[in-house]
Amino acid sequence: MQDKQFGAKSSFGFITVDRISKTFPNGVVALSEFTTHILRGEVVVVIGPSGSGKSTFLRCLNGLEDIDSGSIVVDGIVLDDNKKNRLEIRKEVGMVFQQFNLFPHMTVRDNINLAQRLVRKKTRAEATEMTMDLLRKVNITEKADAFPAQLSGGQQQRVAIARALAMMPKVMLFDEATSALDPEMIGEVLEVMKTLAGEGMTMVVVTHEMGFAREVSDRVIFMEAGKIVESGTAEHFFNHPREERTRAFLSQILT
Amino acid sequence: MKGAILRKKPRLTLLDAVIMLVVTAILGYIGYRITVGLHYKWNWSAIPRYLFRIDENGNWKANLLMQGLFTTIRLSIWATLLATIIGTIAGFFRISKSLFKRLLGRTFVELIRNTPPLVLIFIFYFFVSGQIMPILGVDDFARNASESTQSMMTFLFAPPRFLSAFISATVTVAIFEAAYITEIIRAGIQSIEKGQFDACHALGLSWKQKMQYVILPQTIQRILPPLAGQFISTIKDSAIVSVISIPELCFQGMELMAATYLTFECWITITVLYLILTLSLSLAVERLEIFMRRSTA
């Protein structure tokens, strides 16, 4: 395995999230003065009860949701109303969704080729070469010509990961990537995610998989009602949680 | 697997037979009333010569009714094309982020859909044909065009003396149908899962790329059935331009009826001609749908 392919962990913030707030039109407060810094190569796992704003936080990082106030800077680019900046950040940030969101009218190969050709302006041959490399990496080369509907959930999610990686992102966001999967398929997707983490990819992962959090993460953020309740290393977080609320949450999910 | 999808053999039940008998009886009675009650003299043999005639050189030529049919086809094709373009643009306006564009799209749709088409025809006809056509100089252009241009225009649109009326009629029908196509396109795009948009954004696709490669291909497949229905409606609705003397099928039928008094033969023939057009289009679309479903399955 290539070690630290995506750059060594460094002390400066790679993603700087400064006091961001977001309230949905229906009045639900998703994020309130949320602040965190994510380092290059860091694997951050975000957990919390449903409705706590985890997914919204993730979706703000690449501008899928607009923030009401505060600031987000990714690799030196300020995420604001400037369309160019937004596209620039999206090129650098890959995202994997709970529902896979593959393009149903395209083959697996075309799904992964599309953005390479349109956004990275690669030729068909260059894109396909990269695509086949990535399919090998997620261990699903034989399905290159299949349509998403012919694949199992686990296979679809691995294709979705390959599609995001094809853009050579500097950071990957995982929004409950295994929550829609049948139990027997969760392992194969987590395996790919672990490999990525091992290669030094910067990752922000919203998940309910505590095993993954414990094993792979550099830092766990526990949030509730749009705020960070507690944040720390996996070891600290699972074994010596400080906050009462964290203990209550952990006892609920770890039984 | 195979046994489960075997189709049930069609069987004629007693109820079917009774219904068929009743329908036949009603049709028979109507025929009887017309023939006996109205003393109507059926004369079907007069109809074919109004479909085709033999000119002085002995060649077959389209006559009144077929000319009308061709005008209906030309009118419908151009109106459909134009309506699709207007409807697509207005459809995008309807879902735009800009409030002004949304309002504009909404106003267009509501205005057209909530006005009787007959009223629209008159408004557009007297405005478009009466004011805009002279400004554009359509009539002068048509009259002064070369022989070959004129015959080309006749083939594609209408004879020079009808050109400006034909264009007004086409635009009117197109705007009317466009309001419905706008809603079909809006609903189609909005029916695409939000995740598809998210995936496009996350990959850094531009608006145009997102629409062209991901959203519209999926939308077209979904809106094909209602869109085809609207195209068939266009053919049917085109009959209304007969009130502004466009020599399309319905207008020719009225002319023929006035000249020959063959009321029933004339309108039955016209019904059949419309049916041939619309039914063949429905069948073609059905085929296309099956083909598209197979190609993505």
Coordinates of C-alpha atoms in Angstrom, one line a residue:
Chain A
M1 CA 0.0 0.0 0.0
Q2 CA 1.3 3.5 -0.8
D3 CA 1.8 5.2 2.4
K4 CA 0.8 8.8 3.0
Q5 CA 0.1 9.3 -0.7
F6 CA -2.1 12.3 0.0
G7 CA 0.5 14.3 2.0
A8 CA 1.6 14.1 5.6
K9 CA -0.4 15.4 8.5
S10 CA 0.5 18.9 9.2
S11 CA -0.2 21.2 12.0
F12 CA -2.1 23.9 10.1
G13 CA -5.7 23.8 9.4
F14 CA -6.6 22.4 6.0
I15 CA -10.3 23.0 6.4
T16 CA -11.1 25.9 8.7
V17 CA -14.7 26.1 9.9
D18 CA -15.3 29.3 11.9
R19 CA -18.5 29.8 13.8
I20 CA -20.9 28.7 11.1
S21 CA -24.6 28.9 11.7
K22 CA -27.5 27.6 9.7
T23 CA -31.2 27.7 10.3
F24 CA -33.5 26.0 7.8
P25 CA -36.6 27.9 6.5
N26 CA -38.8 25.8 8.7
G27 CA -37.0 27.1 11.8
V28 CA -34.9 24.1 12.6
V29 CA -31.5 25.1 13.8
A30 CA -29.0 22.8 12.1
L31 CA -25.8 24.5 13.0
S32 CA -25.1 27.1 15.7
E33 CA -21.7 28.8 15.9
F34 CA -20.0 25.6 14.9
T35 CA -16.2 25.8 14.8
T36 CA -13.6 23.2 14.0
H37 CA -10.2 22.8 12.2
I38 CA -9.5 19.8 10.1
L39 CA -5.8 19.0 9.4
R40 CA -4.3 17.6 6.3
G41 CA -4.5 13.8 6.4
E42 CA -6.8 13.8 9.4
V43 CA -9.7 11.4 9.6
V44 CA -12.5 13.0 11.5
V45 CA -15.6 11.0 12.5
V46 CA -18.8 13.0 13.3
I47 CA -21.4 11.3 15.3
G48 CA -24.6 12.4 17.1
P49 CA -28.3 11.7 17.3
S50 CA -30.4 12.2 14.2
G51 CA -31.2 15.8 13.6
S52 CA -28.1 17.0 15.3
G53 CA -26.8 18.7 12.2
K54 CA -24.0 16.2 11.2
S55 CA -25.1 15.9 7.6
T56 CA -25.8 19.6 7.3
F57 CA -22.2 20.3 8.5
L58 CA -20.8 17.9 5.9
R59 CA -23.0 19.4 3.1
C60 CA -21.8 22.9 4.1
L61 CA -18.2 22.0 3.6
N62 CA -18.6 21.8 -0.2
G63 CA -21.4 24.3 -0.5
L64 CA -24.3 21.9 -1.1
E65 CA -25.9 24.0 1.7
D66 CA -25.4 27.7 2.2
I67 CA -24.5 28.9 5.6
D68 CA -26.2 31.9 7.3
S69 CA -23.1 33.2 9.0
G70 CA -19.5 32.3 9.8
S71 CA -16.8 31.2 7.3
I72 CA -15.4 28.1 5.7
V73 CA -12.0 28.0 4.1
V74 CA -10.8 24.8 2.3
D75 CA -7.2 24.6 1.3
G76 CA -6.9 28.4 1.2
I77 CA -10.1 29.0 -0.8
V78 CA -12.9 30.9 0.9
L79 CA -16.3 29.3 0.3
D80 CA -18.6 32.2 -0.4
D81 CA -21.1 33.4 -3.0
N82 CA -18.3 33.5 -5.7
K83 CA -19.3 30.7 -8.1
K84 CA -15.7 30.2 -9.2
N85 CA -14.5 29.6 -5.7
R86 CA -17.3 27.2 -5.1
L87 CA -16.5 25.1 -8.2
E88 CA -12.8 25.2 -7.2
I89 CA -13.6 23.8 -3.8
R90 CA -16.0 21.2 -5.2
K91 CA -13.2 20.0 -7.5
E92 CA -11.0 19.4 -4.4
V93 CA -13.7 17.9 -2.2
G94 CA -15.1 14.5 -3.0
M95 CA -18.4 13.4 -1.5
V96 CA -20.1 10.0 -1.0
F97 CA -23.8 9.9 -0.2
Q98 CA -26.0 7.6 1.8
Q99 CA -28.1 6.9 -1.3
F100 CA -25.1 6.5 -3.6
N101 CA -26.6 8.9 -6.2
L102 CA -25.0 7.2 -9.1
F103 CA -26.3 8.3 -12.5
P104 CA -28.8 5.6 -13.4
H105 CA -28.7 6.2 -17.2
M106 CA -25.0 5.6 -17.5
T107 CA -22.8 2.6 -17.1
V108 CA -20.4 2.4 -14.2
R109 CA -17.5 3.4 -16.5
D110 CA -19.4 6.5 -17.7
N111 CA -20.4 7.4 -14.2
I112 CA -16.8 7.6 -13.2
N113 CA -15.6 9.1 -16.6
L114 CA -18.1 11.9 -16.7
A115 CA -16.7 14.5 -14.3
Q116 CA -13.1 13.6 -15.3
R117 CA -13.9 14.5 -18.9
L118 CA -16.2 17.5 -18.2
V119 CA -14.4 19.1 -15.2
R120 CA -10.8 17.9 -15.5
K121 CA -11.0 18.0 -19.3
K122 CA -9.4 14.6 -19.8
T123 CA -9.6 12.7 -23.0
R124 CA -11.8 9.5 -23.1
A125 CA -8.7 7.3 -23.0
E126 CA -7.1 9.2 -20.0
A127 CA -10.4 9.1 -18.1
T128 CA -11.0 5.4 -18.8
E129 CA -7.5 4.5 -17.7
M130 CA -8.0 6.3 -14.3
T131 CA -11.5 4.7 -14.1
M132 CA -10.2 1.2 -14.5
D133 CA -7.4 1.9 -11.9
L134 CA -10.0 3.0 -9.4
L135 CA -12.4 0.1 -10.1
R136 CA -9.5 -2.2 -9.4
K137 CA -8.9 -0.3 -6.2
V138 CA -12.5 -0.7 -5.1
N139 CA -12.3 -4.3 -6.4
I140 CA -15.2 -4.2 -8.9
T141 CA -13.5 -4.1 -12.4
E142 CA -15.9 -6.7 -13.8
K143 CA -18.9 -4.4 -13.5
A144 CA -17.4 -1.5 -15.7
D145 CA -20.1 -1.9 -18.3
A146 CA -23.0 -2.6 -16.0
F147 CA -25.7 -0.1 -15.1
P148 CA -26.1 1.0 -11.5
A149 CA -29.4 -0.8 -11.1
Q150 CA -27.7 -4.1 -11.9
L151 CA -25.4 -3.7 -8.9
S152 CA -25.9 -4.5 -5.2
G153 CA -25.9 -1.6 -2.8
G154 CA -22.4 -2.3 -1.6
Q155 CA -21.1 -2.4 -5.2
Q156 CA -23.0 0.8 -6.0
Q157 CA -21.4 2.6 -3.0
R158 CA -17.9 1.4 -4.0
V159 CA -18.5 2.8 -7.5
A160 CA -19.7 6.0 -5.9
I161 CA -16.4 6.2 -3.9
A162 CA -14.4 5.5 -7.1
R163 CA -16.4 8.3 -8.9
A164 CA -15.5 10.8 -6.2
L165 CA -11.8 9.7 -6.1
A166 CA -11.6 10.1 -9.9
M167 CA -11.5 13.9 -9.4
M168 CA -8.3 13.5 -7.3
P169 CA -9.9 15.2 -4.3
K170 CA -7.8 16.5 -1.5
V171 CA -10.5 15.6 1.0
M172 CA -13.3 13.1 1.0
L173 CA -16.7 13.6 2.8
F174 CA -18.8 10.5 3.7
D175 CA -22.4 11.2 4.5
E176 CA -23.6 8.0 6.2
A177 CA -22.1 6.0 3.4
T178 CA -23.1 2.6 4.9
S179 CA -26.5 3.5 6.4
A180 CA -28.5 2.4 3.4
L181 CA -26.7 -0.9 3.0
D182 CA -27.7 -4.4 4.0
P183 CA -25.6 -5.6 6.9
E184 CA -23.5 -8.0 4.9
M185 CA -22.4 -5.2 2.5
I186 CA -21.3 -2.7 5.1
G187 CA -17.9 -4.5 5.5
E188 CA -16.8 -4.2 1.9
V189 CA -17.5 -0.4 1.9
L190 CA -15.8 0.2 5.2
E191 CA -12.8 -1.8 3.9
V192 CA -12.4 0.7 1.0
M193 CA -12.7 3.6 3.4
K194 CA -10.1 2.2 5.7
T195 CA -7.7 1.7 2.8
L196 CA -8.2 5.4 1.9
A197 CA -7.5 6.5 5.5
G198 CA -4.4 4.4 5.5
E199 CA -3.2 6.2 2.4
G200 CA -3.4 9.5 4.2
M201 CA -6.5 10.9 2.6
T202 CA -8.2 13.7 4.6
M203 CA -11.6 12.4 5.5
V204 CA -14.7 13.7 7.3
V205 CA -17.0 10.8 8.0
V206 CA -20.6 11.0 9.3
T207 CA -21.4 7.5 10.4
H208 CA -23.1 5.2 12.9
E209 CA -20.3 2.6 12.6
M210 CA -18.6 3.0 16.0
G211 CA -16.1 0.2 15.1
F212 CA -14.9 2.3 12.2
A213 CA -14.7 5.4 14.4
R214 CA -12.7 3.6 17.1
E215 CA -10.3 1.9 14.7
V216 CA -9.6 4.5 12.0
S217 CA -10.4 8.0 13.2
D218 CA -7.9 10.5 14.5
R219 CA -10.6 12.5 16.1
V220 CA -14.2 12.0 17.0
I221 CA -16.7 14.9 17.1
F222 CA -19.9 14.3 19.0
M223 CA -22.5 16.9 18.2
E224 CA -26.0 17.7 19.2
A225 CA -28.4 20.5 18.3
G226 CA -25.9 22.0 15.9
K227 CA -23.1 22.3 18.4
I228 CA -20.0 20.3 19.4
V229 CA -20.7 18.5 22.7
E230 CA -17.4 16.8 22.9
S231 CA -14.4 16.2 20.6
G232 CA -11.3 14.2 21.0
T233 CA -9.3 11.1 20.0
A234 CA -11.2 7.9 19.6
E235 CA -9.4 6.4 22.6
H236 CA -10.4 9.3 24.8
F237 CA -13.9 9.6 23.4
F238 CA -14.9 6.0 23.8
N239 CA -13.1 5.2 27.0
H240 CA -13.1 8.4 29.0
P241 CA -15.9 10.7 27.8
R242 CA -16.1 13.9 29.8
E243 CA -19.6 15.0 29.1
E244 CA -22.7 13.4 30.7
R245 CA -24.5 13.7 27.3
T246 CA -21.8 11.8 25.5
R247 CA -21.9 9.0 28.0
A248 CA -25.7 8.7 27.7
F249 CA -25.4 8.6 23.9
L250 CA -22.6 6.1 23.9
S251 CA -24.5 3.8 26.4
Q252 CA -27.4 3.9 24.0
I253 CA -25.6 2.9 20.9
L254 CA -22.9 0.6 22.3
T255 CA -25.2 -1.9 24.0
Chain B
M1 CA -40.7 -17.4 -13.7
K2 CA -42.2 -18.1 -17.1
G3 CA -45.4 -19.5 -15.8
A4 CA -46.1 -16.4 -13.7
I5 CA -46.1 -13.9 -16.5
L6 CA -48.2 -16.0 -18.9
R7 CA -51.0 -13.8 -20.1
K8 CA -54.6 -14.8 -19.4
K9 CA -56.5 -16.0 -22.5
P10 CA -59.0 -13.4 -23.6
R11 CA -62.5 -14.8 -23.1
L12 CA -65.8 -13.4 -24.2
T13 CA -68.2 -13.3 -21.3
L14 CA -72.0 -12.9 -21.4
L15 CA -71.7 -9.3 -20.2
D16 CA -69.3 -8.5 -23.0
A17 CA -71.8 -9.8 -25.5
V18 CA -74.6 -7.8 -24.0
I19 CA -72.5 -4.5 -24.1
M20 CA -71.5 -5.2 -27.7
L21 CA -75.2 -5.8 -28.6
V22 CA -76.3 -2.5 -27.0
V23 CA -73.5 -0.5 -28.7
T24 CA -74.4 -2.0 -32.1
A25 CA -78.0 -1.3 -31.5
I26 CA -77.3 2.4 -30.6
L27 CA -75.1 2.9 -33.7
G28 CA -77.7 1.1 -35.9
Y29 CA -80.5 3.4 -34.5
I30 CA -78.5 6.5 -35.2
G31 CA -77.9 5.3 -38.8
Y32 CA -81.6 4.6 -39.1
R33 CA -82.6 8.0 -37.8
I34 CA -80.2 9.7 -40.2
T35 CA -81.3 7.7 -43.2
V36 CA -85.1 7.4 -42.6
G37 CA -85.8 10.3 -40.1
L38 CA -83.7 12.9 -41.9
H39 CA -84.3 11.4 -45.4
Y40 CA -80.5 11.7 -45.8
K41 CA -79.1 10.4 -49.0
W42 CA -75.7 8.8 -48.4
N43 CA -73.3 9.5 -51.2
W44 CA -69.9 8.2 -50.3
S45 CA -68.8 8.0 -53.9
A46 CA -68.4 11.8 -54.0
I47 CA -65.7 11.8 -51.2
P48 CA -62.7 10.3 -53.0
R49 CA -62.5 13.0 -55.6
Y50 CA -62.1 15.6 -52.8
L51 CA -59.2 13.6 -51.4
F52 CA -57.3 13.3 -54.7
R53 CA -57.9 14.6 -58.2
I54 CA -56.4 13.9 -61.6
D55 CA -55.0 17.1 -63.2
E56 CA -54.9 17.9 -66.9
N57 CA -51.7 15.9 -67.4
G58 CA -53.3 12.8 -65.9
N59 CA -51.3 13.0 -62.7
W60 CA -52.7 12.4 -59.2
K61 CA -52.9 15.5 -57.1
A62 CA -53.9 16.1 -53.6
N63 CA -57.3 17.8 -53.5
L64 CA -59.1 19.9 -50.9
L65 CA -59.1 17.4 -48.0
M66 CA -55.6 16.1 -48.5
Q67 CA -54.3 19.6 -48.9
G68 CA -56.0 20.4 -45.6
L69 CA -54.4 17.3 -44.0
F70 CA -51.0 18.4 -45.2
T71 CA -51.5 21.9 -43.8
T72 CA -52.6 20.4 -40.5
I73 CA -49.4 18.3 -40.5
R74 CA -47.1 21.2 -41.4
L75 CA -48.9 23.4 -38.8
S76 CA -48.6 20.8 -36.1
I77 CA -44.9 20.0 -36.8
W78 CA -43.8 23.6 -36.7
A79 CA -46.1 24.5 -33.7
T80 CA -44.7 21.4 -31.8
L81 CA -41.1 22.4 -32.5
L82 CA -41.7 26.0 -31.5
A83 CA -43.8 25.0 -28.4
T84 CA -41.0 22.6 -27.3
I85 CA -38.5 25.4 -27.5
I86 CA -40.7 28.0 -25.7
G87 CA -41.8 25.4 -23.2
T88 CA -38.3 24.3 -22.4
I89 CA -37.1 27.8 -21.8
A90 CA -40.2 28.7 -19.7
G91 CA -39.8 25.4 -17.9
F92 CA -36.3 26.4 -16.8
F93 CA -37.7 29.8 -15.8
R94 CA -40.3 28.1 -13.6
I95 CA -37.6 26.4 -11.5
S96 CA -35.0 29.2 -11.7
K97 CA -33.4 30.6 -8.5
S98 CA -34.3 34.1 -9.7
L99 CA -37.7 35.2 -8.4
F100 CA -38.3 37.4 -11.4
K101 CA -37.8 34.5 -13.8
R102 CA -40.1 32.3 -11.7
L103 CA -42.8 34.9 -11.7
L104 CA -42.4 35.4 -15.5
G105 CA -42.7 31.7 -16.1
R106 CA -45.7 31.4 -13.8
T107 CA -47.5 34.3 -15.3
F108 CA -47.1 32.9 -18.8
V109 CA -48.4 29.5 -17.8
E110 CA -51.4 30.8 -15.8
L111 CA -52.3 33.4 -18.4
I112 CA -52.4 30.9 -21.2
R113 CA -53.9 28.0 -19.3
N114 CA -56.7 30.1 -17.9
T115 CA -57.9 31.7 -21.1
P116 CA -60.1 30.0 -23.7
P117 CA -58.0 29.1 -26.6
L118 CA -60.5 30.7 -29.0
V119 CA -59.9 34.0 -27.3
L120 CA -56.2 33.6 -27.5
I121 CA -56.4 32.8 -31.2
F122 CA -58.2 36.1 -31.9
I123 CA -55.9 38.1 -29.8
F124 CA -52.8 36.7 -31.3
Y125 CA -54.2 36.7 -34.8
F126 CA -55.1 40.3 -34.8
F127 CA -52.0 41.4 -33.0
V128 CA -49.4 39.1 -34.6
S129 CA -50.9 38.9 -38.0
G130 CA -52.2 42.5 -38.1
Q131 CA -49.2 44.3 -36.5
I132 CA -46.1 42.3 -36.4
M133 CA -46.2 40.5 -39.8
P134 CA -46.3 43.8 -41.7
I135 CA -43.4 45.1 -39.7
L136 CA -41.4 42.0 -40.4
G137 CA -42.4 42.4 -44.1
V138 CA -43.4 38.7 -44.4
D139 CA -46.0 39.4 -47.1
D140 CA -43.6 41.4 -49.2
F141 CA -40.9 38.9 -48.8
A142 CA -43.2 36.0 -49.8
R143 CA -44.5 37.8 -52.8
N144 CA -41.1 39.0 -54.1
A145 CA -39.3 35.7 -53.5
S146 CA -37.9 33.8 -56.4
E147 CA -39.8 30.9 -57.9
S148 CA -37.7 28.2 -56.2
T149 CA -37.9 29.9 -52.8
Q150 CA -41.7 30.2 -53.2
S151 CA -42.1 26.5 -54.0
M152 CA -39.8 25.7 -51.1
M153 CA -42.0 27.9 -48.8
T154 CA -45.1 26.2 -50.1
F155 CA -43.7 22.8 -49.3
L156 CA -42.4 23.7 -45.8
F157 CA -45.0 26.2 -44.7
A158 CA -47.8 27.5 -46.9
P159 CA -48.4 29.1 -50.3
P160 CA -47.1 32.8 -50.4
R161 CA -50.6 34.3 -50.1
F162 CA -51.2 32.3 -46.9
L163 CA -47.8 32.6 -45.4
S164 CA -48.3 35.4 -42.9
A165 CA -51.6 33.8 -41.7
F166 CA -49.9 30.4 -41.5
I167 CA -47.1 31.8 -39.4
S168 CA -49.6 33.6 -37.1
A169 CA -51.6 30.4 -36.6
T170 CA -48.4 28.4 -35.9
V171 CA -47.2 30.9 -33.4
T172 CA -50.6 31.0 -31.7
V173 CA -50.9 27.2 -31.4
A174 CA -47.3 27.0 -30.3
I175 CA -47.7 29.5 -27.5
F176 CA -50.9 27.8 -26.4
E177 CA -49.2 24.3 -26.3
A178 CA -46.0 25.8 -24.8
A179 CA -47.8 26.6 -21.6
Y180 CA -48.6 23.0 -21.1
I181 CA -45.2 21.8 -22.1
T182 CA -43.7 24.2 -19.6
E183 CA -45.5 22.5 -16.8
I184 CA -44.5 19.0 -18.1
I185 CA -40.9 20.0 -18.3
R186 CA -41.0 21.7 -14.8
A187 CA -42.6 18.6 -13.3
G188 CA -40.2 16.3 -15.1
I189 CA -37.1 18.1 -13.8
Q190 CA -38.5 18.4 -10.3
S191 CA -39.2 14.6 -10.3
I192 CA -35.5 13.9 -10.5
E193 CA -34.2 12.8 -7.1
K194 CA -32.4 15.6 -5.2
G195 CA -29.4 13.3 -4.8
Q196 CA -28.7 13.5 -8.6
F197 CA -28.3 17.3 -8.2
D198 CA -26.2 16.8 -5.1
A199 CA -23.9 14.4 -7.0
C200 CA -23.5 16.8 -9.9
H201 CA -22.6 19.7 -7.5
A202 CA -20.2 17.6 -5.5
L203 CA -18.4 16.6 -8.7
G204 CA -18.1 20.2 -9.7
L205 CA -20.2 20.1 -12.8
S206 CA -21.5 23.4 -14.1
W207 CA -25.2 24.1 -14.5
K208 CA -25.1 23.4 -18.2
Q209 CA -23.1 20.2 -17.8
K210 CA -25.4 19.0 -15.0
M211 CA -28.5 19.6 -17.1
Q212 CA -27.1 18.3 -20.4
Y213 CA -25.5 15.1 -19.2
V214 CA -27.4 14.1 -16.0
I215 CA -30.7 15.8 -15.4
L216 CA -32.3 16.2 -18.9
P217 CA -31.5 12.7 -20.2
Q218 CA -33.4 11.3 -17.2
T219 CA -36.1 13.9 -17.5
I220 CA -36.8 13.2 -21.1
Q221 CA -37.4 9.5 -20.4
R222 CA -39.9 10.4 -17.7
I223 CA -41.8 13.1 -19.6
L224 CA -42.0 11.3 -22.9
P225 CA -45.5 10.0 -22.3
P226 CA -47.1 13.3 -21.3
L227 CA -45.1 15.1 -23.9
A228 CA -46.4 12.8 -26.6
G229 CA -49.9 13.4 -25.3
Q230 CA -49.3 17.1 -25.7
F231 CA -48.0 16.6 -29.3
I232 CA -51.2 14.7 -30.1
S233 CA -53.2 17.5 -28.5
T234 CA -51.4 19.9 -30.8
I235 CA -52.7 18.1 -33.8
K236 CA -56.2 18.2 -32.4
D237 CA -56.0 21.8 -31.1
S238 CA -54.7 23.0 -34.5
A239 CA -58.3 22.6 -35.7
I240 CA -59.2 25.8 -33.9
V241 CA -57.2 27.9 -36.3
S242 CA -59.9 27.2 -38.9
V243 CA -61.7 30.3 -37.3
I244 CA -59.0 32.5 -38.8
S245 CA -59.3 30.9 -42.2
I246 CA -56.2 28.8 -42.2
P247 CA -56.9 26.1 -44.9
E248 CA -56.2 23.2 -42.6
L249 CA -58.2 20.0 -42.4
C250 CA -61.1 21.3 -40.3
F251 CA -61.5 24.4 -42.4
Q252 CA -61.4 22.5 -45.6
G253 CA -64.1 20.2 -44.2
M254 CA -66.4 23.2 -43.6
E255 CA -65.7 24.5 -47.1
L256 CA -66.5 21.1 -48.6
M257 CA -69.7 20.8 -46.5
A258 CA -70.9 24.2 -47.6
A259 CA -70.3 23.4 -51.2
T260 CA -71.7 19.8 -51.3
Y261 CA -74.0 19.4 -48.3
L262 CA -72.4 16.0 -47.7
T263 CA -72.4 16.7 -44.0
F264 CA -72.0 13.2 -42.6
E265 CA -69.6 11.8 -45.2
C266 CA -67.5 14.9 -44.9
W267 CA -67.1 14.9 -41.1
I268 CA -66.7 11.1 -40.9
T269 CA -63.9 11.3 -43.4
I270 CA -62.2 14.1 -41.5
T271 CA -62.6 12.2 -38.2
V272 CA -60.8 9.2 -39.9
L273 CA -58.0 11.5 -41.2
Y274 CA -57.4 13.0 -37.8
L275 CA -57.5 9.5 -36.2
I276 CA -54.9 8.2 -38.7
L277 CA -52.6 11.1 -37.7
T278 CA -53.0 10.9 -33.9
L279 CA -53.2 7.1 -33.6
S280 CA -50.1 6.5 -35.6
L281 CA -48.3 9.0 -33.5
S282 CA -49.4 7.3 -30.3
L283 CA -48.3 3.9 -31.6
A284 CA -44.9 5.4 -32.6
V285 CA -44.4 6.9 -29.1
E286 CA -45.4 3.6 -27.5
R287 CA -42.7 1.9 -29.5
L288 CA -40.2 4.6 -28.6
E289 CA -41.0 4.2 -24.9
I290 CA -40.5 0.4 -25.0
F291 CA -37.2 0.9 -26.8
M292 CA -36.0 3.5 -24.3
R293 CA -36.9 1.3 -21.4
R294 CA -35.0 -1.6 -22.9
S295 CA -31.9 0.4 -23.7
T296 CA -31.5 1.5 -20.1
A297 CA -32.7 -1.7 -18.3

